[in-house]
C-alpha positions in Angstrom: -13.9 23.2 25.3 -15.6 21.9 28.4 -13.4 21.3 31.4 -13.0 17.7 32.4 -13.5 16.8 36.1 -10.1 16.0 37.8 -9.5 12.6 39.3 -10.3 12.5 43.1 -6.7 12.9 44.3 -5.8 15.7 41.9 -5.7 19.0 43.8 -8.6 21.3 42.9 -6.2 24.1 41.9 -4.8 21.8 39.2 -8.0 21.2 37.3 -7.7 19.3 34.1 -8.2 21.3 30.9 -7.6 18.4 28.5 -7.9 14.7 29.3 -6.9 11.6 27.3 -7.7 8.0 28.3 -6.5 4.7 26.9 -9.4 2.8 25.2 -7.5 -0.4 24.5 -6.9 -1.9 27.9 -3.6 -0.4 29.1 -5.6 1.8 31.5 -3.5 5.0 31.6 -4.8 8.5 31.6 -3.1 11.9 31.1 -4.5 15.2 32.1 -3.2 18.6 31.1 -3.7 21.6 33.4 -4.6 25.1 32.3 -0.9 26.0 32.5 0.2 23.1 30.4 1.5 20.7 33.0 0.9 17.0 32.2 -0.3 14.7 35.0 -0.5 10.9 34.5 -2.1 8.0 36.3 -3.2 4.5 35.6 -3.6 0.8 36.4 0.1 0.2 36.0 3.3 2.0 35.0 5.4 -1.2 34.5 6.6 -0.2 31.1 6.9 3.6 31.6 3.5 4.4 29.9 2.9 7.2 32.5 6.1 9.0 31.5 7.7 8.8 34.9 10.0 6.2 36.5 7.9 3.1 37.4 10.0 2.2 40.5 9.3 5.5 42.3 7.2 4.3 45.3 6.6 8.0 46.3 4.5 8.4 43.2 2.1 5.4 42.9 0.8 4.8 39.4 -2.9 5.1 40.4 -2.2 8.6 41.8 -1.8 11.6 39.4 1.7 13.0 39.4 3.6 15.2 36.9 5.1 13.5 33.8 8.8 13.8 33.2 10.5 15.0 30.0 14.1 14.3 29.0 16.2 15.5 26.1 19.9 14.6 25.5 19.8 12.9 28.9 18.8 16.1 30.7 15.7 16.2 32.7 13.5 19.2 31.7 11.1 21.2 33.8 9.9 23.7 31.2 7.9 21.6 28.7 4.3 22.8 28.5 1.8 20.5 26.9 -1.0 21.5 24.5 -2.5 18.1 23.6 -2.3 14.5 24.9 -2.9 11.0 23.6 -3.0 7.6 25.3 -3.3 4.0 24.1 -1.9 0.4 24.2 -3.3 -2.9 25.3 -3.5 -5.1 28.4 0.2 -6.1 28.0 1.7 -2.7 27.0 0.9 0.9 26.6 2.4 4.2 25.3 1.5 7.8 25.5 2.2 10.9 23.4 1.9 14.7 23.9 2.3 17.7 21.6 3.9 20.6 23.4 3.1 24.3 23.0 5.8 24.6 20.3 4.4 21.7 18.2 7.0 19.1 19.2 5.8 15.5 19.8 7.0 13.6 22.8 6.4 9.9 23.6 6.9 7.5 26.5 6.1 3.9 27.3 6.5 0.6 25.4 8.8 0.7 22.3 9.1 -3.1 21.6 7.4 -2.6 18.2 8.9 0.8 17.5 5.7 2.5 18.4 7.6 5.4 19.8 9.3 5.9 16.5 12.5 7.4 18.0 14.7 7.1 15.0 17.9 9.2 14.8 17.7 12.2 12.5 20.6 10.9 10.5 18.5 7.9 9.4 15.9 9.8 7.3 14.8 7.4 4.6 11.3 7.1 3.1 11.8 3.3 2.9 13.1 2.8 6.4 11.7 -0.4 8.0 12.9 -2.4 10.9 16.5 -1.9 9.7 18.2 1.3 10.8 16.1 1.5 14.0 18.1 1.4 17.2 16.4 0.1 20.3 17.7 1.7 23.5 15.7 -0.4 25.9 12.2 -1.8 25.2 10.5 1.1 26.8 11.0 4.8 27.8 10.0 5.7 31.3 10.1 9.4 30.6 8.9 11.4 27.6 11.4 11.7 24.7 11.1 14.2 21.9 10.5 12.7 18.4 12.3 15.0 16.1 12.4 12.3 13.4 8.7 12.4 12.6 8.7 16.2 12.3 11.6 16.0 9.8 9.8 13.2 7.9 6.6 15.3 7.7 8.7 18.1 6.2 10.2 15.6 3.7 6.9 14.1 2.5 4.6 17.1 2.9 6.8 19.9 1.9 5.7 22.0 4.9 7.1 22.9 8.3 6.3 19.5 9.8 3.3 20.7 11.9 1.2 17.9 13.4 -2.5 18.1 13.1 -3.5 14.9 15.1 -2.1 11.8 16.7 -3.6 8.4 17.4 -2.3 5.6 19.7 -3.2 2.0 18.9 -2.5 -1.2 20.6 1.1 -1.3 19.4 1.3 1.4 16.8 1.1 5.1 16.3 -0.5 7.4 13.7 0.5 11.0 13.0 -1.6 13.3 10.7 0.2 16.2 8.9 -1.3 19.7 9.1 -1.8 19.5 5.3 -4.6 17.0 6.0 -3.3 14.6 3.4 -0.3 12.7 4.8 -0.4 10.1 7.5 2.8 8.8 9.1 2.5 5.3 10.7 4.9 3.3 12.8 5.0 0.3 15.2 3.6 -3.1 14.8 2.0 -3.7 11.4 1.4 -7.5 10.9 -2.4 -7.0 10.8 -2.1 -4.3 8.2 -2.8 -1.5 10.7 0.0 0.7 9.3 -1.5 0.8 5.8 1.7 -0.2 4.2 2.3 -2.5 1.2 3.1 -6.1 2.3 2.0 -5.6 5.9 5.4 -5.5 7.5 5.6 -7.0 11.0 7.2 -3.9 12.3 8.1 -0.5 10.8 9.8 2.7 11.9 8.0 5.9 10.9 7.0 6.0 7.2 4.2 7.6 5.1 1.1 5.3 5.0 0.0 4.8 1.4 -3.4 3.4 2.3 -4.3 6.0 5.0 -2.9 9.1 3.3 -5.2 10.8 0.9 -4.7 13.3 -2.0 -8.3 13.3 -3.1 -10.1 14.2 0.1 -9.0 16.0 3.2 -8.4 14.0 6.4 -9.7 15.7 9.5 -8.4 13.3 12.2 -7.0 9.9 12.8 -8.1 7.1 15.1 -6.3 3.9 16.2 -8.2 1.1 18.0 -6.0 -1.8 19.0 -4.9 -3.3 15.6 -7.1 -1.0 13.5 -6.4 2.4 12.0 -8.9 4.9 10.7 -9.1 8.4 9.2 -12.1 10.7 9.6 -13.7 13.2 7.3 -14.6 16.7 8.5 -18.1 15.4 9.5 -16.6 12.7 11.7 -17.5 9.8 9.4 -14.8 7.2 8.5 -12.9 8.0 5.4 -10.5 5.0 5.3 -9.7 2.1 7.6 -7.0 -0.6 7.6 -6.0 -3.5 9.8 -7.9 -5.8 12.0 -10.9 -3.6 12.6 -13.8 -6.1 13.1 -17.4 -5.0 13.0 -18.4 -1.5 13.8 -21.3 -2.8 15.7 -19.0 -4.5 18.2 -19.6 -2.7 21.5 -15.9 -2.2 22.4 -15.0 -1.0 18.9 -18.0 1.3 18.6 -17.2 2.8 22.0 -13.6 3.5 21.1 -14.5 5.0 17.7 -17.1 7.3 19.4 -14.5 8.4 21.9 -12.1 9.2 19.1 -14.7 11.1 17.2 -15.7 13.1 20.3 -12.1 13.9 21.1 -11.5 15.1 17.5 -14.6 17.3 17.9 -13.4 18.7 21.2 -10.0 19.5 19.6 -11.8 21.5 16.9 -10.7 19.1 14.1 -14.2 18.3 12.7 -15.1 21.6 11.1 -18.3 20.3 9.4 -19.6 19.3 12.8 -18.9 22.7 14.2 -20.5 24.4 11.2 -23.7 22.3 11.7 -23.9 23.2 15.3 -23.5 26.9 14.5 -26.2 26.6 11.8 -23.8 27.4 8.9 
């Protein structure tokens, strides 16, 4: 993978190894250093989308500072990040990371359950808005999402390993390592979750329309109120929600960014094979 240039105020010794930028208007970015430390910065941190307290004047939102992680109300300093994802819209935003142990952590807006922080005692394949407990409308630090891992184990029969994550305007997609099952949660009124009946909001659940048993899914993309899955060659396999025309400049740019990110992450094997002449 090529090394991304650090933002101007990030010390040279903390060069970014992986970089994720919001493409939907929320304006946050997250960079991961070579030793797995996550730095965040952006236009605003009013809803905690940077994964650090928004009221801390010593760490302005536009300057890169380390994200914070909390588990059982304890602030942790040993979480090392392997992958990062950012998204949202002009009114909100949320961010996700996968740590070096495969755990998913999320921060930011949770108004539409886009963080999916359901208690483990609530495992239910039909769980919707009921059973979800809001503890504030946003999380200003990263919280571990053990529920999605457990749900992936339930629906996929595996160990719950996550292959890819996509952050939309107000929803989140998680692709299982089995390349067949997609978990969707958050706002769904435009059909972006790929669920029957287009529920206005949903806690994490397997997406019937995005999941696939006939053809492998290489990666997932979420663009505002649109959700897509990609084949190994980077082409769109399925799409749901309010996607608009692919020729629209903003949509095309966001889709290309997602495809390039999937390629950098090594998820598009057919593209890699073509480059290697196989």
